[in-house]
Amino acid sequence: MASLPDRMRALLLVNEGYSRMPSGTALEAMSPYVERAEIEVPEPGPTQVLLKVSLASINPSDVMFVKGMYGQPRRKGRPAGFEGVGEVVAAGSEAAAQGLVGKRVAFATGLSNWGSWAEYAIAEAGACIPLMDEVRDEDAAAMIVNPLTALAMFDIVKQEGQKAFIMTAAASQLCKLLTGVAAEEGYRPISIVRRDDQMGLLKEIGAAHVLNATASDFADRLRDVLGAEEPRILLDAVSGPLAGQIFTAMPKRARWIVYGRLDASDTVIQEPGQLIFMHKKIEGFWLTEWMRNTPLERKVATIKEAQTRFADGRWSTDVTAIVPLDEAIDRVADELAKPNGKVFIVP
Amino acid sequence: MASLPDRMRALLLVNEGYSRMPSGTALEAMSPYVERAEIEVPEPGPTQVLLKVSLASINPSDVMFVKGMYGQPRRKGRPAGFEGVGEVVAAGSEAAAQGLVGKRVAFATGLSNWGSWAEYAIAEAGACIPLMDEVRDEDAAAMIVNPLTALAMFDIVKQEGQKAFIMTAAASQLCKLLTGVAAEEGYRPISIVRRDDQMGLLKEIGAAHVLNATASDFADRLRDVLGAEEPRILLDAVSGPLAGQIFTAMPKRARWIVYGRLDASDTVIQEPGQLIFMHKKIEGFWLTEWMRNTPLERKVATIKEAQTRFADGRWSTDVTAIVPLDEAIDRVADELAKPNGKVFIVP
């Protein structure tokens, strides 16, 4: 690959390790956490590939990571970005890596510490998914983290046995994917949002109920819907008082599964007695843990299902903005604050 | 049984159903919840026995029940009291009940709605344990709820696999029983208390560490002990900020198991991110649920183990006060506020 440059532009982590000050997972600004700089193009290890990034996605997990609130320490001076789409332009010595050279792949950078918010990124060969031509870059760049989280959490819902389940931040890309799959299989998503203009779309794609948590009659509507549907699973990206209120209103054997923390205010267990007498539980979900504990064939099948859904149009990623890497520091926080779609970085 | 009277003295529930105002499980006074009265002596159903109560215990679960915070609704006008010791003086038609007549038994009133804070009580024959002569009334009257909870929760500790585990309110009767058993089997109880004078005794009966949560160096000591012992289970009778602090300081895969709520203040999940990235969980323990889900032979073995431990002196109930039923309304709250022992009611 004689055409590879020595240096590249990238958005580098400004801080090391974890944050000492817990906060919400909303991004107030990029500049406290990443900076634009030029660094050397990295070299892949034996099992890794080097990717020329076409498009990188910004997930809530990226925001938690750059803020030091993710389950993996930051390395100062390395590019951020867990996910993207690109072409494999170099590979390590192992066959699995070599076999990917020249292919267009969706990739997750995982623990490589060479993230996707850069002209070039590093990923393990096993974390690259060769793409069908039908899959758009916007879908491919967001094909791993959200879709796999959605499908893995839907597995939890299916194992619990109740058709109805609840989601907070239900207008997120992740929840929209999950809503579509669940409705297709006869499940009844109860979608909690904060804006009336999000309600119509969610009903269209399969939500059984959509409730606006800021409405004055929210508590009453919540009680009625929970009474009728008896959901046991709360998939919660928000935490804080809203999630606590929903959990308290849920019936016996409810499970509150936290996977994000958009609200930085205190998360109170309003009725600890319900843990004792109603057998309720509070736990978390992390895709990395799911990847560790799930058999390979199940993972492969899940990834294939995700790609097929994007290829045949059942799933599609809503785009809020595609921001050039050189403008990212100034623009990304504002774009992320807009509802309903995903924000991408193009190098 | 010609000698049975028609009427009896009892402490009757003043309220119906559940409380609408959540509060702590400390008893501020008896009079808002029970009243002394005379009512008719009840008749046992076919599978039940009538007990002449010798001694009735007051457990934290009784306090939660009379306050309307337990997992079972109150029935106004019926006697409170889940547990006691007495003689079977009448029985229903079934053989299991008939076979108990004349015997001295430890009993749990369960759902009978004829509690032990009375001259006579009703229990299912299956909830009566014929007693060895060696067992004192003070031990027999407290032989079911606390000992079974202690042994059942110790099973959870054993299943988790770590030798060390943490208890709040560790000077309670329940925790003292649990500490003794656990130390005997090579486990390492970490006992959290609120008074220095409770520390020596707990060390003597087998606590590996005793920490005073009100000490100025508590946070540092907690960190050191948790770092060295890596406990995964927190058995929590307190909830509130103390339990939240301990849970936050615990290592990966920690389980916070709530079984009481002595502190009425807010129970905050200080770091919801730990549920996601450290695989921590929050759940509850209720003996009634354990009784429902545990195979009969395991229950019988557990009950036998409890009685044997009291009979041979390995376990012994510390007595704070034995209060005559006629003085209970005035005196019980004050006696319960004293540390380190159990309070009984004698009809």
Short mmCIF file of C-alpha atoms in Angstrom, two decimals, chain A:
data_model
loop_
_atom_site.label_atom_id
_atom_site.label_comp_id
_atom_site.label_asym_id
_atom_site.label_seq_id
_atom_site.Cartn_x
_atom_site.Cartn_y
_atom_site.Cartn_z
CA MET A 1 0.00 0.00 0.00
CA ALA A 2 2.44 2.61 -1.22
CA SER A 3 -0.27 5.26 -1.23
CA LEU A 4 -0.60 5.38 2.58
CA PRO A 5 0.40 8.74 4.06
CA ASP A 6 2.63 9.01 7.14
CA ARG A 7 0.35 11.36 9.04
CA MET A 8 -3.38 11.86 9.49
CA ARG A 9 -5.94 14.23 10.99
CA ALA A 10 -7.83 12.93 14.03
CA LEU A 11 -9.88 13.93 17.09
CA LEU A 12 -7.71 13.00 20.06
CA LEU A 13 -8.66 12.36 23.66
CA VAL A 14 -7.58 15.23 25.91
CA ASN A 15 -7.89 13.33 29.19
CA GLU A 16 -6.52 10.11 30.66
CA GLY A 17 -8.41 7.35 32.47
CA TYR A 18 -11.79 7.95 34.14
CA SER A 19 -13.58 11.10 35.22
CA ARG A 20 -13.66 11.87 38.94
CA MET A 21 -16.84 13.88 38.62
CA PRO A 22 -19.91 11.85 37.67
CA SER A 23 -22.22 13.69 35.28
CA GLY A 24 -24.93 12.97 32.73
CA THR A 25 -24.21 11.36 29.39
CA ALA A 26 -25.30 14.38 27.36
CA LEU A 27 -22.40 16.16 25.65
CA GLU A 28 -22.30 19.83 26.60
CA ALA A 29 -19.30 20.52 24.32
CA MET A 30 -16.53 18.64 22.51
CA SER A 31 -13.57 20.84 23.47
CA PRO A 32 -13.15 19.71 27.10
CA TYR A 33 -12.75 16.13 25.88
CA VAL A 34 -11.22 15.95 22.38
CA GLU A 35 -8.95 18.13 20.20
CA ARG A 36 -8.21 18.16 16.46
CA ALA A 37 -4.59 17.29 15.70
CA GLU A 38 -2.26 15.54 13.26
CA ILE A 39 -0.56 12.33 14.32
CA GLU A 40 1.18 9.41 12.67
CA VAL A 41 -0.91 6.80 10.90
CA PRO A 42 -0.80 3.72 13.16
CA GLU A 43 0.30 0.24 12.14
CA PRO A 44 -1.98 -2.76 12.68
CA GLY A 45 -0.87 -5.66 14.92
CA PRO A 46 -0.89 -9.25 13.62
CA THR A 47 -4.63 -9.80 14.12
CA GLN A 48 -5.65 -6.23 13.21
CA VAL A 49 -6.47 -4.20 10.12
CA LEU A 50 -5.93 -0.54 9.21
CA LEU A 51 -9.07 1.18 7.93
CA LYS A 52 -9.41 4.23 5.74
CA VAL A 53 -12.46 5.70 7.44
CA SER A 54 -15.35 6.73 5.16
CA LEU A 55 -17.76 7.68 7.92
CA ALA A 56 -17.61 7.45 11.72
CA SER A 57 -20.65 7.42 13.99
CA ILE A 58 -21.18 9.16 17.32
CA ASN A 59 -22.97 6.92 19.77
CA PRO A 60 -24.02 7.67 23.36
CA SER A 61 -21.28 5.23 24.37
CA ASP A 62 -18.70 7.47 22.60
CA VAL A 63 -19.95 10.44 24.59
CA MET A 64 -19.70 8.47 27.85
CA PHE A 65 -16.21 7.34 26.83
CA VAL A 66 -14.78 10.78 25.98
CA LYS A 67 -16.27 12.08 29.26
CA GLY A 68 -14.53 9.30 31.21
CA MET A 69 -17.76 7.59 32.25
CA TYR A 70 -17.46 4.44 30.15
CA GLY A 71 -16.25 1.05 31.30
CA GLN A 72 -12.86 1.47 29.65
CA PRO A 73 -10.14 4.01 30.51
CA ARG A 74 -9.29 6.87 28.12
CA ARG A 75 -5.79 7.05 26.62
CA LYS A 76 -4.73 10.65 26.20
CA GLY A 77 -3.54 11.51 22.68
CA ARG A 78 -5.32 8.61 20.97
CA PRO A 79 -8.30 9.07 18.59
CA ALA A 80 -11.81 8.56 20.00
CA GLY A 81 -14.68 6.81 18.14
CA PHE A 82 -15.86 3.23 18.67
CA GLU A 83 -17.50 2.58 15.31
CA GLY A 84 -17.41 3.39 11.61
CA VAL A 85 -17.34 2.21 8.02
CA GLY A 86 -14.30 2.17 5.76
CA GLU A 87 -11.97 0.27 3.46
CA VAL A 88 -9.31 -2.12 4.75
CA VAL A 89 -6.03 -0.66 3.40
CA ALA A 90 -3.49 -2.66 5.39
CA ALA A 91 -3.52 -5.76 7.58
CA GLY A 92 -1.45 -7.70 10.08
CA SER A 93 0.22 -11.00 9.28
CA GLU A 94 -2.60 -13.34 10.30
CA ALA A 95 -4.83 -14.84 7.62
CA ALA A 96 -8.09 -13.49 9.04
CA ALA A 97 -6.69 -9.96 8.80
CA GLN A 98 -5.07 -10.44 5.37
CA GLY A 99 -8.34 -11.78 3.96
CA LEU A 100 -10.05 -8.43 4.57
CA VAL A 101 -7.67 -6.25 2.56
CA GLY A 102 -9.52 -4.19 -0.05
CA LYS A 103 -12.94 -4.88 1.45
CA ARG A 104 -15.52 -2.33 2.58
CA VAL A 105 -16.39 -3.17 6.18
CA ALA A 106 -18.35 -1.95 9.17
CA PHE A 107 -15.95 -1.98 12.12
CA ALA A 108 -15.75 -1.52 15.88
CA THR A 109 -12.45 -0.31 17.31
CA GLY A 110 -13.01 -1.82 20.76
CA LEU A 111 -9.86 -1.82 22.85
CA SER A 112 -7.50 -0.90 19.94
CA ASN A 113 -7.19 2.69 21.19
CA TRP A 114 -7.14 3.89 17.57
CA GLY A 115 -10.69 5.15 17.18
CA SER A 116 -12.81 6.00 14.15
CA TRP A 117 -12.85 9.79 14.57
CA ALA A 118 -9.78 10.00 12.31
CA GLU A 119 -8.67 9.48 8.71
CA TYR A 120 -7.40 6.00 9.62
CA ALA A 121 -8.43 3.61 12.41
CA ILE A 122 -7.40 0.22 13.76
CA ALA A 123 -9.77 -2.70 14.45
CA GLU A 124 -9.43 -6.39 15.19
CA ALA A 125 -10.20 -8.48 12.09
CA GLY A 126 -12.93 -10.20 14.15
CA ALA A 127 -14.64 -6.85 14.74
CA CYS A 128 -14.99 -6.11 11.00
CA ILE A 129 -18.11 -7.04 9.03
CA PRO A 130 -17.70 -7.21 5.23
CA LEU A 131 -20.62 -5.32 3.74
CA MET A 132 -23.21 -6.08 1.09
CA ASP A 133 -23.27 -3.38 -1.61
CA GLU A 134 -26.88 -2.50 -0.75
CA VAL A 135 -25.96 -1.18 2.69
CA ARG A 136 -25.52 2.62 2.72
CA ASP A 137 -22.50 4.15 4.49
CA GLU A 138 -24.81 5.86 6.99
CA ASP A 139 -26.25 2.48 7.98
CA ALA A 140 -22.91 0.68 7.89
CA ALA A 141 -21.22 3.26 10.13
CA ALA A 142 -23.87 2.57 12.78
CA MET A 143 -24.34 -1.13 12.20
CA ILE A 144 -22.65 -2.61 15.25
CA VAL A 145 -23.17 -0.77 18.54
CA ASN A 146 -26.84 0.24 18.32
CA PRO A 147 -28.22 -2.70 16.33
CA LEU A 148 -26.45 -5.30 18.44
CA THR A 149 -27.51 -3.60 21.65
CA ALA A 150 -31.09 -3.48 20.36
CA LEU A 151 -31.15 -7.15 19.38
CA ALA A 152 -29.37 -8.28 22.56
CA MET A 153 -31.79 -6.35 24.78
CA PHE A 154 -34.72 -7.71 22.79
CA ASP A 155 -33.42 -11.18 23.71
CA ILE A 156 -33.78 -10.21 27.37
CA VAL A 157 -37.38 -9.16 26.73
CA LYS A 158 -38.13 -12.44 24.95
CA GLN A 159 -36.58 -14.51 27.74
CA GLU A 160 -38.74 -12.72 30.33
CA GLY A 161 -41.86 -13.89 28.51
CA GLN A 162 -44.10 -10.79 28.70
CA LYS A 163 -45.11 -9.26 25.36
CA ALA A 164 -45.08 -5.70 26.70
CA PHE A 165 -41.91 -3.85 27.74
CA ILE A 166 -40.96 -0.22 28.42
CA MET A 167 -38.25 2.00 26.94
CA THR A 168 -37.09 5.44 28.05
CA ALA A 169 -35.50 7.79 25.49
CA ALA A 170 -37.64 5.77 23.09
CA ALA A 171 -37.04 8.07 20.11
CA SER A 172 -33.34 7.17 20.02
CA GLN A 173 -31.96 5.33 17.00
CA LEU A 174 -31.41 2.28 19.18
CA CYS A 175 -34.99 2.24 20.45
CA LYS A 176 -36.41 2.80 16.99
CA LEU A 177 -34.54 -0.26 15.72
CA LEU A 178 -35.77 -2.25 18.70
CA THR A 179 -39.35 -1.03 18.27
CA GLY A 180 -39.45 -2.25 14.68
CA VAL A 181 -38.11 -5.72 15.45
CA ALA A 182 -40.31 -6.14 18.50
CA ALA A 183 -43.51 -5.08 16.73
CA GLU A 184 -42.74 -7.46 13.85
CA GLU A 185 -42.59 -10.36 16.32
CA GLY A 186 -45.81 -9.42 18.09
CA TYR A 187 -44.31 -7.65 21.11
CA ARG A 188 -45.80 -4.48 22.58
CA PRO A 189 -43.27 -1.66 23.09
CA ILE A 190 -44.30 1.07 25.55
CA SER A 191 -42.31 4.12 24.47
CA ILE A 192 -41.54 6.96 26.86
CA VAL A 193 -40.49 10.23 25.17
CA ARG A 194 -40.24 13.91 26.10
CA ARG A 195 -41.72 15.59 23.01
CA ASP A 196 -45.12 15.29 21.35
CA ASP A 197 -43.61 15.45 17.85
CA GLN A 198 -41.84 12.13 18.50
CA MET A 199 -45.06 10.26 19.19
CA GLY A 200 -46.51 9.79 15.70
CA LEU A 201 -43.43 8.19 14.18
CA LEU A 202 -43.02 5.73 17.05
CA LYS A 203 -46.65 4.62 16.71
CA GLU A 204 -46.08 4.16 12.97
CA ILE A 205 -43.06 1.89 13.45
CA GLY A 206 -44.83 -0.28 15.99
CA ALA A 207 -45.03 1.18 19.51
CA ALA A 208 -48.13 -0.11 21.32
CA HIS A 209 -48.22 3.02 23.49
CA VAL A 210 -46.28 6.27 23.37
CA LEU A 211 -46.29 8.43 26.52
CA ASN A 212 -44.86 11.92 26.88
CA ALA A 213 -43.18 12.08 30.30
CA THR A 214 -43.57 15.87 30.39
CA ALA A 215 -47.36 15.75 29.96
CA SER A 216 -49.43 16.77 32.98
CA ASP A 217 -51.36 13.49 32.95
CA PHE A 218 -48.25 11.31 32.57
CA ALA A 219 -48.54 9.59 35.97
CA ASP A 220 -52.18 8.64 35.33
CA ARG A 221 -51.54 7.42 31.79
CA LEU A 222 -48.51 5.45 32.98
CA ARG A 223 -50.60 3.73 35.65
CA ASP A 224 -53.34 2.85 33.16
CA VAL A 225 -50.95 1.50 30.53
CA LEU A 226 -48.90 -0.50 33.07
CA GLY A 227 -52.09 -1.90 34.59
CA ALA A 228 -53.31 -3.08 31.20
CA GLU A 229 -50.00 -4.35 29.77
CA GLU A 230 -48.11 -5.58 32.87
CA PRO A 231 -44.60 -5.12 31.44
CA ARG A 232 -41.74 -6.66 33.43
CA ILE A 233 -38.78 -5.08 31.62
CA LEU A 234 -37.75 -1.41 31.66
CA LEU A 235 -34.92 -0.68 29.19
CA ASP A 236 -33.56 2.59 30.53
CA ALA A 237 -31.11 4.97 28.86
CA VAL A 238 -31.98 7.88 31.15
CA SER A 239 -31.87 6.92 34.86
CA GLY A 240 -32.77 9.72 37.32
CA PRO A 241 -36.27 10.52 38.61
CA LEU A 242 -38.18 9.52 35.45
CA ALA A 243 -36.82 5.97 35.44
CA GLY A 244 -37.40 5.73 39.21
CA GLN A 245 -41.01 6.79 38.77
CA ILE A 246 -41.64 4.23 36.04
CA PHE A 247 -39.97 1.41 38.01
CA THR A 248 -42.04 2.20 41.10
CA ALA A 249 -45.24 2.05 39.04
CA MET A 250 -44.35 -1.28 37.43
CA PRO A 251 -45.91 -4.55 38.64
CA LYS A 252 -44.33 -7.42 40.59
CA ARG A 253 -41.07 -8.91 39.32
CA ALA A 254 -40.19 -5.79 37.33
CA ARG A 255 -36.58 -5.53 36.13
CA TRP A 256 -35.05 -2.07 35.65
CA ILE A 257 -32.22 -2.49 33.15
CA VAL A 258 -30.00 0.60 32.95
CA TYR A 259 -27.87 1.00 29.81
CA GLY A 260 -27.36 4.76 29.74
CA ARG A 261 -27.55 7.83 31.92
CA LEU A 262 -28.84 10.82 29.98
CA ASP A 263 -30.12 12.42 33.18
CA ALA A 264 -27.35 13.30 35.64
CA SER A 265 -29.68 13.97 38.58
CA ASP A 266 -29.95 11.53 41.48
CA THR A 267 -31.33 8.10 40.72
CA VAL A 268 -33.49 7.27 43.74
CA ILE A 269 -35.03 3.88 44.54
CA GLN A 270 -38.34 5.38 45.59
CA GLU A 271 -39.68 2.26 47.33
CA PRO A 272 -36.90 -0.10 48.48
CA GLY A 273 -39.65 -2.26 49.99
CA GLN A 274 -40.66 -3.26 46.46
CA LEU A 275 -37.29 -4.99 46.08
CA ILE A 276 -38.24 -7.13 49.07
CA PHE A 277 -41.95 -7.75 48.66
CA MET A 278 -42.46 -7.39 44.91
CA HIS A 279 -39.28 -9.18 43.88
CA LYS A 280 -38.17 -6.23 41.72
CA LYS A 281 -34.57 -5.95 40.55
CA ILE A 282 -32.24 -3.27 39.25
CA GLU A 283 -29.40 -4.21 36.94
CA GLY A 284 -27.47 -2.98 33.89
CA PHE A 285 -26.76 -3.90 30.29
CA TRP A 286 -23.41 -3.42 28.52
CA LEU A 287 -22.83 -4.64 24.99
CA THR A 288 -19.17 -5.42 25.74
CA GLU A 289 -20.29 -7.83 28.46
CA TRP A 290 -22.82 -9.38 26.07
CA MET A 291 -20.07 -9.84 23.45
CA ARG A 292 -17.90 -11.59 26.05
CA ASN A 293 -20.61 -13.97 27.26
CA THR A 294 -22.52 -14.80 24.08
CA PRO A 295 -21.59 -17.86 21.98
CA LEU A 296 -19.92 -17.00 18.65
CA GLU A 297 -22.68 -18.43 16.45
CA ARG A 298 -25.28 -16.34 18.25
CA LYS A 299 -23.16 -13.23 17.71
CA VAL A 300 -22.62 -14.01 14.02
CA ALA A 301 -26.35 -14.62 13.54
CA THR A 302 -27.18 -11.35 15.31
CA ILE A 303 -24.74 -9.35 13.19
CA LYS A 304 -26.07 -10.98 10.02
CA GLU A 305 -29.62 -10.15 11.02
CA ALA A 306 -28.64 -6.52 11.59
CA GLN A 307 -26.98 -6.21 8.17
CA THR A 308 -29.89 -7.91 6.38
CA ARG A 309 -32.36 -5.54 8.01
CA PHE A 310 -30.39 -2.53 6.78
CA ALA A 311 -29.86 -4.06 3.31
CA ASP A 312 -33.55 -4.80 2.71
CA GLY A 313 -34.74 -1.48 4.13
CA ARG A 314 -36.61 -2.75 7.20
CA TRP A 315 -34.11 -0.76 9.23
CA SER A 316 -32.71 2.58 8.25
CA THR A 317 -30.63 5.13 10.12
CA ASP A 318 -32.06 8.63 10.45
CA VAL A 319 -29.34 11.21 9.87
CA THR A 320 -29.28 14.51 11.73
CA ALA A 321 -25.94 15.66 10.35
CA ILE A 322 -22.71 14.53 8.72
CA VAL A 323 -20.04 16.81 10.15
CA PRO A 324 -16.57 17.18 8.57
CA LEU A 325 -13.85 16.18 11.00
CA ASP A 326 -12.33 19.67 10.85
CA GLU A 327 -15.63 21.22 12.02
CA ALA A 328 -16.43 18.58 14.65
CA ILE A 329 -15.09 20.37 17.71
CA ASP A 330 -17.35 23.36 17.05
CA ARG A 331 -20.48 21.67 15.72
CA VAL A 332 -20.99 18.19 17.18
CA ALA A 333 -22.49 19.12 20.57
CA ASP A 334 -25.16 21.28 18.90
CA GLU A 335 -26.00 18.59 16.36
CA LEU A 336 -26.26 15.92 19.08
CA ALA A 337 -28.74 18.09 20.95
CA LYS A 338 -31.20 17.83 18.04
CA PRO A 339 -33.72 15.01 18.44
CA ASN A 340 -34.51 11.99 16.29
CA GLY A 341 -31.36 11.27 14.27
CA LYS A 342 -27.71 10.27 14.33
CA VAL A 343 -24.66 12.47 13.93
CA PHE A 344 -21.67 11.27 11.88
CA ILE A 345 -18.13 12.50 11.37
CA VAL A 346 -16.58 12.40 7.88
CA PRO A 347 -12.78 12.64 7.80
#
